[in-house]
Amino acid sequence: MHFYVSDRVLLLFSCWNVHSLTGMLLTMMVILLIATVYEILKVLTVKLDKKALDLITPTPLTAEEVTETAPNNSARNSSSRQRWIRLHSSQSLLHIVQVAISYLLMLCAMSYNVWVFLSIVVGAGIGYFLAYPLINRC
Amino acid sequence: PGFNFTTGAMNMSMHDHHNHHNMAMPTDTPHQTANGSGGHGGMMMMMQMTFYFGHKNVELLFPGLVINSVGGMVAACVVIFLLAMLYEGLKIGRECLLRKSQVNVRYNSMPVPGPNGTMLMETHKTVGQQMLSVPHIIQTMLHILQVVISYFLMLVFMTYNGYLCIAVALGAGAGYFVFSWKKAVVVDITEHCH
């Protein structure tokens, strides 16, 4: 098994059988897009992790509130717990999607086709370049 | 038939173990089309699908790179060990660089005394994540390098050669051992700066 340059490749599914230049270009576009989406999801995960960490670590203000208003605090606790559950389930969902895409990309790379490999790498670059500043801004 | 995950390589192994696997196996037709139109049926024959130890006829990533001797295998293991170390170093180095650039930005925006507080806050937040800034472009380049190395390591592991797999694992371990120590120090520094 070694890298080869060719416009013929069989990717993932038996129906995804590329044997022409236009087909290869189309395939490259699709894989570029998938790799870009994968990077965006990765950055999104980091962002969500940060958010979850903020939810878990209590601010010093809540410690004071505990002594002052107990019922108010419990209501607040339950709402924050609900928020945490929602956040955690969306994180899990994101993780599933991410694992699936990463395995698909890995299997694509395993075709040893240079063009496919290049589009994965370039897609990863584009995705990181765009997603990191954009997602961290908001 | 819409759900057979079949790279050309996978197909071969499935064919080999045809008798043992009676799970959702496609018929032999996709396998034949894969070899017929793929144009690379010949090289797929070498694909190993179980771990083995050996230093004869191990093909490594590139066309001319075939290991056939003990010396060649040792050299390949050393190179892959270093590559895996580099990967770990790159991961941690990027993190350090990111933290450093963010610290720099914080200091740069500090001395700007805005007429009102809100202005100051906003510059504080956005300057660090500009798309067309040198730190981010460097980060992107390093990210691409990291992706390439990680895929190379994955493909090396997929040769199923025991020696090469051990080299990858040990390299990752050694890299983490060497570089994570530095990471701890850097974390310490930034915490002092706060």
Coordinates of C-alpha atoms in Angstrom, one line a residue:
Chain A
M1 CA 0.0 0.0 0.0
H2 CA 1.4 3.4 -1.0
F3 CA 0.2 6.7 -2.3
Y4 CA -0.7 7.0 -5.9
V5 CA -1.9 9.7 -8.2
S6 CA -5.0 8.8 -10.2
D7 CA -8.5 9.9 -11.0
R8 CA -9.8 6.4 -10.3
V9 CA -10.8 5.6 -6.7
L10 CA -13.5 3.7 -4.8
L11 CA -14.5 5.6 -1.7
L12 CA -16.5 4.3 1.3
F13 CA -19.6 2.9 -0.6
S14 CA -19.7 0.6 -3.6
C15 CA -21.7 3.3 -5.4
W16 CA -19.1 6.0 -4.9
N17 CA -16.9 4.7 -7.7
V18 CA -14.9 7.5 -9.3
H19 CA -13.4 6.9 -12.7
S20 CA -13.2 10.3 -14.5
L21 CA -11.6 13.7 -14.1
T22 CA -14.9 15.5 -13.4
G23 CA -15.9 12.8 -11.0
M24 CA -12.6 13.2 -9.1
L25 CA -13.1 17.0 -9.0
L26 CA -16.6 16.6 -7.6
T27 CA -15.3 14.0 -5.1
M28 CA -12.5 16.4 -4.0
M29 CA -15.1 19.2 -3.5
V30 CA -17.3 16.9 -1.4
I31 CA -14.4 15.7 0.8
L32 CA -13.1 19.3 1.1
L33 CA -16.5 20.2 2.4
I34 CA -16.7 17.3 4.8
A35 CA -13.2 18.0 6.2
T36 CA -14.1 21.7 6.6
V37 CA -17.3 20.8 8.5
Y38 CA -15.3 18.5 10.7
E39 CA -12.9 21.2 11.7
I40 CA -15.8 23.6 12.4
L41 CA -17.4 20.9 14.6
K42 CA -14.2 20.5 16.5
V43 CA -13.9 24.2 17.3
L44 CA -17.6 24.2 18.2
T45 CA -16.9 21.3 20.7
V46 CA -14.2 23.3 22.4
K47 CA -16.5 26.2 22.7
L48 CA -19.2 24.1 24.2
D49 CA -16.7 22.5 26.6
K50 CA -15.8 26.0 27.8
K51 CA -19.4 26.8 28.3
A52 CA -20.0 23.6 30.3
L53 CA -17.0 24.4 32.4
D54 CA -18.4 27.8 33.2
L55 CA -21.7 26.2 34.2
I56 CA -20.1 23.7 36.5
T57 CA -17.7 26.0 38.4
P58 CA -19.8 28.2 40.7
T59 CA -19.1 31.9 40.8
P60 CA -18.3 33.3 44.2
L61 CA -21.5 35.2 44.0
T62 CA -23.6 32.1 44.4
A63 CA -21.8 31.1 47.6
E64 CA -23.1 34.3 49.2
E65 CA -26.6 33.7 47.9
V66 CA -26.7 30.3 49.5
T67 CA -26.7 31.9 53.0
E68 CA -29.2 34.5 52.0
T69 CA -32.1 33.0 50.0
A70 CA -32.4 29.3 50.1
P71 CA -35.6 28.7 48.0
N72 CA -34.6 31.1 45.3
N73 CA -31.3 29.4 45.1
S74 CA -32.8 25.9 44.7
A75 CA -35.0 27.1 41.9
R76 CA -31.9 28.5 40.3
N77 CA -30.0 25.3 40.8
S78 CA -32.6 23.2 39.1
S79 CA -32.8 25.6 36.1
S80 CA -29.0 25.5 35.8
R81 CA -29.1 21.8 36.1
Q82 CA -31.6 21.6 33.2
R83 CA -29.3 23.9 31.2
W84 CA -26.4 21.6 32.0
I85 CA -28.4 18.5 30.8
R86 CA -29.3 20.2 27.6
L87 CA -25.7 21.3 27.1
H88 CA -24.4 17.9 27.9
S89 CA -26.8 16.1 25.5
S90 CA -25.9 18.4 22.7
Q91 CA -22.3 17.8 23.4
S92 CA -22.8 14.1 23.2
L93 CA -24.7 14.4 20.0
L94 CA -21.9 16.6 18.6
H95 CA -19.4 14.0 19.7
I96 CA -21.2 11.2 17.9
V97 CA -21.4 13.2 14.6
Q98 CA -17.7 14.1 15.0
V99 CA -16.6 10.5 15.6
A100 CA -18.6 9.4 12.6
I101 CA -17.1 12.1 10.3
S102 CA -13.6 11.4 11.5
Y103 CA -13.9 7.7 10.8
L104 CA -15.3 8.5 7.3
L105 CA -12.4 10.8 6.6
M106 CA -10.0 8.2 7.9
L107 CA -11.4 5.6 5.6
C108 CA -11.2 8.1 2.7
A109 CA -7.5 8.7 3.5
M110 CA -7.0 4.9 3.5
S111 CA -7.8 4.9 -0.2
Y112 CA -4.2 6.1 -0.5
N113 CA -5.3 8.4 -3.4
V114 CA -3.1 11.6 -3.3
W115 CA -6.0 13.8 -4.5
V116 CA -8.3 12.6 -1.8
F117 CA -5.6 13.0 0.8
L118 CA -4.8 16.5 -0.3
S119 CA -8.4 17.6 -0.2
I120 CA -8.8 16.2 3.3
V121 CA -5.7 18.2 4.4
V122 CA -6.7 21.4 2.7
G123 CA -10.2 21.1 4.0
A124 CA -8.8 20.8 7.5
G125 CA -6.7 23.9 7.0
I126 CA -9.6 25.9 5.6
G127 CA -12.0 24.8 8.3
Y128 CA -9.6 25.7 11.1
F129 CA -8.7 29.0 9.5
L130 CA -12.3 30.1 9.2
A131 CA -13.9 28.5 12.3
Y132 CA -11.5 29.3 15.0
P133 CA -11.7 33.1 14.8
L134 CA -15.4 33.2 13.8
I135 CA -16.7 30.9 16.6
N136 CA -14.6 32.4 19.3
R137 CA -15.8 35.8 18.5
C138 CA -19.4 35.3 19.4
Chain B
P1 CA -26.5 -2.7 -0.5
G2 CA -26.5 1.1 0.3
F3 CA -24.5 0.5 3.5
N4 CA -21.4 -1.4 2.8
F5 CA -18.4 0.5 3.9
T6 CA -15.9 -0.7 1.4
T7 CA -12.6 0.8 0.5
G8 CA -10.7 -1.2 -2.0
A9 CA -8.5 -2.5 0.8
M10 CA -11.3 -3.5 3.0
N11 CA -12.8 -5.4 0.2
M12 CA -9.9 -7.7 -0.1
S13 CA -9.8 -8.8 3.5
M14 CA -13.5 -9.4 3.4
H15 CA -13.0 -11.6 0.5
D16 CA -10.2 -13.5 2.4
H17 CA -12.4 -14.2 5.4
H18 CA -15.4 -14.9 3.3
N19 CA -16.2 -18.1 5.0
H20 CA -16.0 -16.9 8.5
H21 CA -18.1 -13.7 8.2
N22 CA -21.7 -14.4 7.6
M23 CA -22.8 -10.9 8.7
A24 CA -24.2 -8.4 6.3
M25 CA -21.7 -9.3 3.6
P26 CA -22.3 -8.0 0.1
T27 CA -22.0 -10.4 -2.7
D28 CA -18.8 -10.7 -4.6
T29 CA -19.9 -8.2 -7.3
P30 CA -18.7 -5.0 -5.6
H31 CA -15.4 -6.6 -4.9
Q32 CA -14.9 -7.5 -8.5
T33 CA -15.9 -4.1 -9.7
A34 CA -13.6 -2.5 -7.2
N35 CA -10.6 -4.4 -8.6
G36 CA -11.7 -4.1 -12.2
S37 CA -12.2 -0.4 -12.4
G38 CA -10.0 0.7 -9.5
G39 CA -6.9 -0.1 -11.5
H40 CA -5.0 -0.9 -8.4
G41 CA -6.1 -4.5 -7.8
G42 CA -2.6 -5.7 -7.9
M43 CA -1.2 -3.7 -5.0
M44 CA -4.3 -4.4 -2.8
M45 CA -3.1 -8.0 -2.6
M46 CA -0.4 -7.1 -0.1
M47 CA -2.8 -5.6 2.4
Q48 CA -2.5 -7.3 5.8
M49 CA -5.6 -7.2 8.1
T50 CA -4.1 -8.7 11.3
F51 CA -1.1 -7.8 13.3
Y52 CA 2.1 -9.5 12.4
F53 CA 5.8 -9.1 13.1
G54 CA 8.1 -9.1 10.1
H55 CA 10.6 -7.1 8.2
K56 CA 10.2 -8.5 4.8
N57 CA 8.3 -6.7 2.0
V58 CA 6.7 -4.0 4.2
E59 CA 5.4 -1.2 2.0
L60 CA 5.4 2.1 3.7
L61 CA 3.3 5.0 2.4
F62 CA 5.3 5.9 -0.7
P63 CA 5.9 3.8 -3.9
G64 CA 9.6 3.4 -3.6
L65 CA 9.6 2.8 0.2
V66 CA 9.7 -1.0 0.7
I67 CA 11.3 -2.4 3.8
N68 CA 13.2 -5.6 3.2
S69 CA 15.9 -5.8 5.8
V70 CA 16.4 -5.6 9.6
G71 CA 18.4 -2.4 9.2
G72 CA 15.6 -0.8 7.1
M73 CA 13.0 -1.8 9.6
V74 CA 15.1 -0.3 12.4
A75 CA 15.5 3.0 10.5
A76 CA 11.8 3.1 9.7
C77 CA 11.0 2.5 13.4
V78 CA 13.3 5.3 14.4
V79 CA 11.9 7.7 11.9
I80 CA 8.3 6.9 12.9
F81 CA 9.2 7.1 16.5
L82 CA 10.5 10.7 15.9
L83 CA 7.4 11.5 13.8
A84 CA 5.1 10.4 16.6
M85 CA 7.1 12.5 19.0
L86 CA 6.9 15.5 16.7
Y87 CA 3.2 15.0 16.6
E88 CA 2.8 15.2 20.3
G89 CA 5.2 18.2 20.5
L90 CA 3.3 19.9 17.8
K91 CA 0.0 19.4 19.7
I92 CA 1.4 20.9 22.9
G93 CA 3.5 23.5 21.1
R94 CA 0.4 24.9 19.3
E95 CA -1.4 25.1 22.6
C96 CA 1.5 27.0 24.1
L97 CA 1.6 29.4 21.1
L98 CA -2.1 30.0 21.3
R99 CA -1.8 30.9 25.0
K100 CA 1.2 33.1 24.4
S101 CA -0.4 35.0 21.6
Q102 CA -3.5 35.5 23.7
V103 CA -1.4 36.8 26.5
N104 CA 0.4 39.1 24.2
V105 CA -2.8 40.5 22.9
R106 CA -4.0 41.1 26.4
Y107 CA -0.9 43.1 27.1
N108 CA -1.1 45.0 23.9
S109 CA -4.6 46.1 24.5
M110 CA -4.0 46.9 28.1
P111 CA -2.2 50.3 27.7
V112 CA -4.8 51.6 25.4
P113 CA -6.9 53.8 27.7
G114 CA -10.3 54.1 26.1
P115 CA -12.4 57.1 26.9
N116 CA -15.1 54.8 28.0
G117 CA -14.8 51.3 29.5
T118 CA -16.9 49.5 26.9
M119 CA -14.6 50.5 24.1
L120 CA -11.7 48.9 25.9
M121 CA -13.6 45.7 26.6
E122 CA -14.4 45.3 22.9
T123 CA -10.9 45.7 21.6
H124 CA -9.8 43.4 24.3
K125 CA -12.0 40.6 23.0
T126 CA -11.7 40.9 19.2
V127 CA -8.1 41.5 18.6
G128 CA -7.1 38.0 19.8
Q129 CA -9.2 36.2 17.2
Q130 CA -8.7 38.2 14.0
M131 CA -8.6 36.0 11.0
L132 CA -5.9 37.7 9.1
S133 CA -3.3 37.9 11.8
V134 CA 0.1 36.4 11.8
P135 CA -0.5 34.1 14.9
H136 CA -3.6 32.7 13.4
I137 CA -2.0 32.0 10.0
I138 CA 0.9 30.3 11.8
Q139 CA -1.6 28.3 13.8
T140 CA -3.4 27.3 10.6
M141 CA -0.1 26.1 9.0
L142 CA 0.8 24.1 12.1
H143 CA -2.7 22.7 12.1
I144 CA -2.3 21.5 8.5
L145 CA 1.1 20.0 9.4
Q146 CA -0.5 18.3 12.3
V147 CA -3.3 16.8 10.2
V148 CA -0.8 15.5 7.7
I149 CA 1.4 13.9 10.4
S150 CA -1.6 12.4 12.1
Y151 CA -2.9 10.8 8.9
F152 CA 0.6 9.5 8.1
L153 CA 0.8 7.9 11.6
M154 CA -2.7 6.4 11.1
L155 CA -1.7 4.9 7.7
V156 CA 1.5 3.6 9.3
F157 CA -0.5 1.9 12.0
M158 CA -2.8 0.5 9.4
T159 CA 0.1 -1.5 7.9
Y160 CA -0.5 -3.8 10.9
N161 CA 3.2 -4.3 11.3
G162 CA 3.9 -5.0 15.0
Y163 CA 7.2 -3.1 15.1
L164 CA 5.9 0.0 13.3
C165 CA 2.8 0.1 15.6
I166 CA 5.0 -0.2 18.7
A167 CA 7.1 2.6 17.3
V168 CA 4.1 4.8 16.9
A169 CA 2.8 4.1 20.4
L170 CA 6.2 4.6 22.0
G171 CA 6.8 7.8 20.1
A172 CA 3.5 9.2 21.3
G173 CA 4.4 8.2 24.8
A174 CA 7.9 9.6 24.7
G175 CA 6.6 12.8 23.0
Y176 CA 4.1 13.3 25.7
F177 CA 6.7 12.6 28.4
V178 CA 9.1 15.1 27.0
F179 CA 6.7 17.9 26.0
S180 CA 3.9 17.8 28.6
W181 CA 6.5 18.7 31.2
K182 CA 7.1 21.9 29.3
K183 CA 3.4 22.5 29.0
A184 CA 3.0 22.4 32.8
V185 CA 5.7 25.0 33.2
V186 CA 4.0 27.3 30.6
V187 CA 0.7 27.0 32.3
D188 CA 2.5 28.0 35.5
I189 CA 3.9 31.1 33.8
T190 CA 0.7 32.3 32.4
E191 CA -0.9 31.8 35.8
H192 CA 1.8 34.0 37.3
C193 CA 1.1 36.6 34.7
H194 CA -2.5 36.9 35.7

